[in-house]
Coordinates of C-alpha atoms in Angstrom, one line a residue:
M1 CA 60.0 30.2 -6.6
T2 CA 63.1 31.4 -4.9
E3 CA 65.6 33.3 -7.0
P4 CA 69.1 31.7 -7.3
N5 CA 70.8 34.4 -5.2
Q6 CA 68.1 34.6 -2.5
I7 CA 67.6 32.6 0.7
N8 CA 64.1 32.0 1.9
P9 CA 63.3 33.6 5.3
A10 CA 63.1 30.2 7.2
R11 CA 66.5 29.2 6.0
R12 CA 68.0 32.6 6.7
Q13 CA 66.7 32.4 10.3
L14 CA 68.1 28.9 10.7
L15 CA 71.5 30.1 9.5
V16 CA 71.5 33.1 11.8
R17 CA 70.6 30.9 14.8
G18 CA 73.4 28.5 13.8
A19 CA 75.9 31.4 13.6
K20 CA 74.9 32.7 17.0
A21 CA 75.2 29.2 18.5
A22 CA 78.6 28.7 17.0
A23 CA 79.8 32.1 18.4
S24 CA 78.4 31.2 21.8
I25 CA 80.2 27.9 21.8
A26 CA 83.5 29.5 20.7
A27 CA 83.2 32.1 23.5
A28 CA 82.5 29.4 26.1
V29 CA 85.5 27.4 25.0
V30 CA 87.9 30.3 25.3
A31 CA 86.4 31.4 28.6
A32 CA 86.8 27.9 29.9
Y33 CA 90.4 27.8 28.9
W34 CA 91.3 31.1 30.5
L35 CA 89.6 30.3 33.8
N36 CA 89.6 26.8 35.2
D37 CA 88.6 24.2 32.6
R38 CA 88.8 20.6 33.8
Q39 CA 88.2 19.2 30.3
G40 CA 89.6 22.0 28.2
P41 CA 89.5 22.8 24.5
K42 CA 91.8 20.9 22.1
K43 CA 93.3 24.1 20.7
V44 CA 93.1 27.8 21.4
P45 CA 93.7 30.3 18.6
D46 CA 97.3 31.5 18.3
T47 CA 96.1 35.1 18.4
F48 CA 95.4 34.7 22.1
F49 CA 99.2 34.3 22.7
A50 CA 100.2 37.3 20.7
Q51 CA 101.6 39.2 23.7
H52 CA 103.2 37.9 26.9
V53 CA 103.3 39.6 30.2
E54 CA 105.1 39.2 33.6
L55 CA 103.9 39.8 37.1
P56 CA 105.4 42.8 38.8
D57 CA 108.0 42.3 41.5
F58 CA 106.2 43.2 44.7
S59 CA 109.0 42.5 47.1
V60 CA 110.5 45.1 49.5
P61 CA 114.1 45.6 50.5
R62 CA 115.5 42.8 52.6
K63 CA 116.2 43.4 56.3
D64 CA 118.4 40.9 58.1
G65 CA 116.8 39.7 61.3
Q66 CA 113.3 40.6 60.0
T67 CA 112.7 37.8 57.5
L68 CA 110.6 35.3 59.5
S69 CA 108.4 35.6 62.5
I70 CA 106.6 32.9 64.5
V71 CA 103.9 33.8 67.0
R72 CA 102.0 31.4 69.3
G73 CA 98.5 32.0 70.3
E74 CA 94.8 31.2 69.7
D75 CA 93.5 34.7 68.8
R76 CA 94.2 35.3 65.1
V77 CA 93.8 39.0 65.4
K78 CA 96.5 39.2 68.0
T79 CA 98.9 36.7 66.4
V80 CA 98.7 38.3 62.9
D81 CA 99.2 41.7 64.4
K82 CA 102.2 40.5 66.4
A83 CA 103.7 38.5 63.5
I84 CA 103.7 41.5 61.2
E85 CA 105.0 43.8 64.0
L86 CA 108.0 41.6 64.5
L87 CA 108.9 42.0 60.8
G88 CA 108.9 45.8 61.1
G89 CA 105.2 46.6 61.1
I90 CA 102.7 46.9 58.3
E91 CA 104.3 50.4 57.6
R92 CA 107.4 48.6 56.3
F93 CA 105.4 46.9 53.6
V94 CA 102.4 49.1 52.8
K95 CA 102.8 52.8 52.1
P96 CA 100.2 55.6 51.8
G97 CA 98.4 55.4 48.5
D98 CA 99.3 51.8 47.8
L99 CA 96.9 49.5 46.0
V100 CA 97.3 46.2 47.9
A101 CA 96.3 42.8 46.4
I102 CA 95.6 40.0 48.8
K103 CA 95.7 36.4 47.6
P104 CA 94.0 34.0 50.0
N105 CA 93.2 30.3 49.5
V106 CA 89.5 30.4 48.5
G107 CA 89.7 27.2 46.5
F108 CA 86.6 25.4 47.9
A109 CA 83.1 26.2 48.9
S110 CA 83.8 25.2 52.5
P111 CA 83.0 26.9 55.8
P112 CA 85.8 28.3 58.0
I113 CA 85.4 25.7 60.7
L114 CA 86.7 23.0 58.3
G115 CA 90.0 24.7 57.6
A116 CA 90.1 24.2 53.8
T117 CA 90.3 27.9 53.1
T118 CA 92.0 30.9 54.6
H119 CA 90.2 32.0 57.7
P120 CA 88.1 35.2 57.3
D121 CA 89.4 36.6 60.6
T122 CA 93.0 36.5 59.2
I123 CA 91.9 38.2 56.0
A124 CA 90.0 40.9 57.9
V125 CA 92.9 41.9 60.3
V126 CA 95.4 42.2 57.4
I127 CA 93.0 44.4 55.4
R128 CA 92.4 46.7 58.4
L129 CA 96.1 47.0 59.1
C130 CA 96.7 48.0 55.4
Y131 CA 94.1 50.7 55.7
D132 CA 94.6 51.9 59.3
R133 CA 98.3 51.8 59.6
G134 CA 99.6 51.4 56.1
K135 CA 97.2 54.1 54.8
A136 CA 96.6 52.0 51.7
K137 CA 94.4 53.6 49.0
K138 CA 92.6 50.4 48.1
V139 CA 92.8 46.7 49.0
I140 CA 91.5 43.9 46.7
V141 CA 91.0 40.3 47.5
I142 CA 91.2 37.8 44.6
D143 CA 91.4 34.1 43.9
N144 CA 90.5 31.8 41.0
S145 CA 88.6 29.2 42.9
I146 CA 88.3 25.5 42.0
N147 CA 84.6 25.5 42.8
D148 CA 82.2 28.2 41.8
P149 CA 83.9 31.5 42.9
A150 CA 80.8 33.2 44.2
S151 CA 79.9 30.2 46.4
C152 CA 83.5 29.8 47.6
F153 CA 83.8 33.4 48.7
A154 CA 80.3 33.3 50.3
I155 CA 80.6 30.0 52.2
S156 CA 84.2 30.5 53.3
G157 CA 83.2 33.8 54.9
I158 CA 86.0 35.6 53.1
G159 CA 83.7 37.6 50.8
K160 CA 81.8 39.1 53.8
A161 CA 84.9 39.6 55.9
A162 CA 86.7 41.4 53.1
A163 CA 83.8 43.6 52.3
E164 CA 83.2 44.6 55.9
A165 CA 86.9 45.5 56.3
G166 CA 86.7 47.8 53.3
A167 CA 88.3 45.6 50.6
Q168 CA 87.0 44.9 47.1
V169 CA 86.4 41.2 46.2
V170 CA 87.5 40.6 42.6
M171 CA 85.9 37.5 40.9
P172 CA 87.9 35.8 38.2
K173 CA 86.8 36.4 34.6
E174 CA 88.4 36.0 31.2
S175 CA 89.6 39.6 30.8
L176 CA 91.8 39.3 33.9
F177 CA 94.0 36.6 32.4
S178 CA 97.0 36.9 30.1
P179 CA 99.4 34.4 28.7
M180 CA 102.7 34.0 30.6
T181 CA 105.9 32.2 30.0
L182 CA 108.2 31.8 33.0
A183 CA 111.9 32.5 32.2
G184 CA 113.8 29.4 33.2
G185 CA 110.6 27.3 33.7
S186 CA 109.5 24.2 31.8
L187 CA 105.8 24.1 32.7
I188 CA 104.5 27.7 32.7
K189 CA 104.6 28.4 29.0
D190 CA 102.0 30.3 27.0
W191 CA 99.8 29.7 30.0
P192 CA 96.8 32.0 31.1
V193 CA 97.7 33.6 34.5
C194 CA 95.6 36.2 36.4
Y195 CA 97.4 39.4 35.5
E196 CA 95.3 42.5 35.2
P197 CA 94.5 43.1 38.9
F198 CA 98.1 42.5 39.9
A199 CA 99.5 44.8 37.2
K200 CA 97.6 47.7 38.8
A201 CA 98.7 46.8 42.4
N202 CA 101.7 48.1 44.3
K203 CA 101.9 45.3 46.9
L204 CA 100.9 41.7 47.1
I205 CA 100.2 39.7 50.3
G206 CA 99.7 35.9 50.2
I207 CA 97.7 34.4 53.0
A208 CA 97.2 30.6 53.3
P209 CA 96.3 28.0 55.9
V210 CA 98.5 25.0 56.7
K211 CA 97.0 21.8 55.1
N212 CA 97.9 18.3 54.3
H213 CA 97.7 17.7 50.5
H214 CA 97.3 14.2 49.0
R215 CA 99.6 15.0 46.0
S216 CA 102.2 17.5 47.2
G217 CA 102.3 16.5 50.8
A218 CA 101.4 19.9 52.0
S219 CA 99.5 23.0 50.8
M220 CA 100.8 26.2 52.2
I221 CA 102.1 29.5 50.8
M222 CA 103.8 28.4 47.7
K223 CA 101.0 26.0 46.7
N224 CA 98.5 28.9 47.3
W225 CA 99.8 30.7 44.1
Y226 CA 98.1 27.9 42.1
G227 CA 95.0 30.1 42.3
L228 CA 96.6 32.5 39.8
L229 CA 96.5 29.9 37.1
G230 CA 93.7 29.6 34.6
G231 CA 93.2 26.9 31.9
R232 CA 93.5 23.2 32.5
R233 CA 95.7 23.6 35.5
N234 CA 94.8 20.2 36.9
L235 CA 97.2 18.9 34.3
F236 CA 100.1 20.3 36.4
H237 CA 99.2 17.8 39.1
Q238 CA 101.2 15.3 37.1
D239 CA 104.4 17.3 38.0
I240 CA 103.2 18.8 41.2
N241 CA 106.6 19.6 42.8
N242 CA 107.9 21.4 39.8
I243 CA 104.8 23.5 39.2
I244 CA 104.7 24.6 42.9
A245 CA 108.4 25.6 42.6
E246 CA 107.7 27.5 39.3
L247 CA 104.8 29.4 40.8
A248 CA 107.2 30.5 43.6
M249 CA 109.6 31.6 40.9
M250 CA 106.9 33.5 39.1
V251 CA 105.4 35.4 42.1
K252 CA 107.4 37.8 44.2
P253 CA 105.1 38.9 47.0
T254 CA 105.6 41.8 49.5
F255 CA 105.2 39.3 52.4
V256 CA 103.2 36.2 53.2
I257 CA 101.2 34.9 56.2
L258 CA 100.9 31.2 56.9
D259 CA 98.0 30.5 59.3
G260 CA 98.7 27.5 61.5
T261 CA 96.1 28.3 64.2
M262 CA 94.3 25.1 63.1
T263 CA 96.2 22.7 60.9
M264 CA 94.6 20.2 58.5
M265 CA 96.5 17.0 59.3
T266 CA 94.6 14.6 57.1
N267 CA 92.4 14.3 54.0
G268 CA 93.8 17.5 52.5
P269 CA 93.4 19.8 50.8
T270 CA 89.6 19.7 51.1
G271 CA 89.2 17.9 54.5
G272 CA 85.6 17.7 55.3
S273 CA 85.5 17.1 59.0
V274 CA 86.8 18.9 62.1
S275 CA 88.5 15.6 63.0
D276 CA 91.0 16.3 60.2
L277 CA 92.2 19.4 62.1
K278 CA 94.6 19.9 65.0
K279 CA 94.9 23.0 67.1
T280 CA 98.5 24.2 66.6
N281 CA 98.0 27.9 67.5
T282 CA 100.8 29.2 65.3
M283 CA 101.0 32.2 63.0
I284 CA 103.9 32.6 60.6
A285 CA 104.8 35.7 58.6
G286 CA 107.7 36.2 56.4
T287 CA 109.4 37.7 53.3
N288 CA 111.0 34.3 52.4
M289 CA 108.4 31.9 51.1
V290 CA 110.6 28.8 51.2
A291 CA 111.5 29.4 54.8
T292 CA 107.9 30.1 55.7
D293 CA 106.7 26.8 54.2
A294 CA 109.8 25.0 55.6
F295 CA 108.7 25.9 59.1
G296 CA 105.1 25.1 58.3
C297 CA 106.2 21.5 57.7
S298 CA 106.7 21.1 61.5
L299 CA 103.0 21.7 62.1
L300 CA 102.3 18.8 59.9
N301 CA 104.9 16.6 61.5
L302 CA 107.0 16.8 58.3
K303 CA 110.5 17.8 57.5
P304 CA 111.5 20.2 54.7
A305 CA 113.1 17.2 52.9
D306 CA 109.7 15.6 52.8
L307 CA 108.5 18.2 50.3
P308 CA 110.7 18.1 47.2
Y309 CA 109.3 21.4 45.9
L310 CA 111.1 23.2 48.7
S311 CA 114.5 22.1 47.5
I312 CA 113.7 22.8 43.9
A313 CA 112.6 26.4 44.8
E314 CA 115.7 26.8 47.0
K315 CA 118.0 25.8 44.1
A316 CA 116.2 28.3 41.9
G317 CA 117.0 31.1 44.3
V318 CA 113.5 31.7 45.6
G319 CA 114.6 31.4 49.3
S320 CA 116.1 29.2 52.0
A321 CA 114.6 26.1 53.5
D322 CA 117.0 26.4 56.5
Y323 CA 114.7 28.7 58.4
E324 CA 116.7 28.6 61.6
S325 CA 119.7 30.2 59.7
L326 CA 117.4 33.3 59.3
K327 CA 117.1 33.7 63.0
P328 CA 113.3 33.8 63.1
L329 CA 111.7 36.1 65.6
R330 CA 109.5 34.2 68.1
A331 CA 106.8 35.6 70.5
E332 CA 103.6 34.8 72.3
A333 CA 100.4 36.7 71.7
N334 CA 98.3 36.9 74.8

């Protein structure tokens, strides 16, 4: 007979298993919230929001006449090199000993030929410039993919290209995210944002392709920062223009590169066929995200007024949609 204060071995084992299962479920719920949860938990403990952080300001001093460059050509290595050169060279942006973070668009498990992700050749040349001319100490490449991150980095070719160029690929995990509230924002409140890798970096470079997007009209540089968000970020699609503008308010990069060598004209942002693409042979680099995306509109046969988030970001002081007023530098890369 079992004593009143004792639990028989079978029942004890059952309770232990139940406790372990409960702990595993709780951990999975929290991890899902912090990364990219399509369903999401109903509530996350308040203790996770005990401390808020802000992303560093990675911008460099402004130089009139070196805000935006537009280079025509088919060879990404040449066009990227020339576009950065026109802005003052990589040495203007990356200094010896810097830790450089690169944020590409690696949202989908899609091969480079379909144009849904940043092209690996563009990533590779920027990494090499950071090391060879900028004398960076370390370069990391990071994105919180929509599909499985390992598959996205592998199939897009970005993982291999980054590694071969000497960069470290950082996969998203719970410990990299911290809650953020954007000052002056209405959407980014107590929201998990990828923070830890960027807190250690000195410089930040955003690199994105030019794509049609069925909700926002276009996916370019400003939309690319979506990959910093964790949690049920798909909810923000209900207010797509304001979330893109708030992301541009939150992130202050060193410079950005918009790859319009091949432009996804239809069925964006995933595409799925080479017939969705058009050869536009244009590489854009800049320190003004709004201007960069405003010019990118032309490759999609759009005008800046067609993308409401550009005017919202402009009014918030992020940059100017009137890119011609910045006297962009233009060149051919042969």
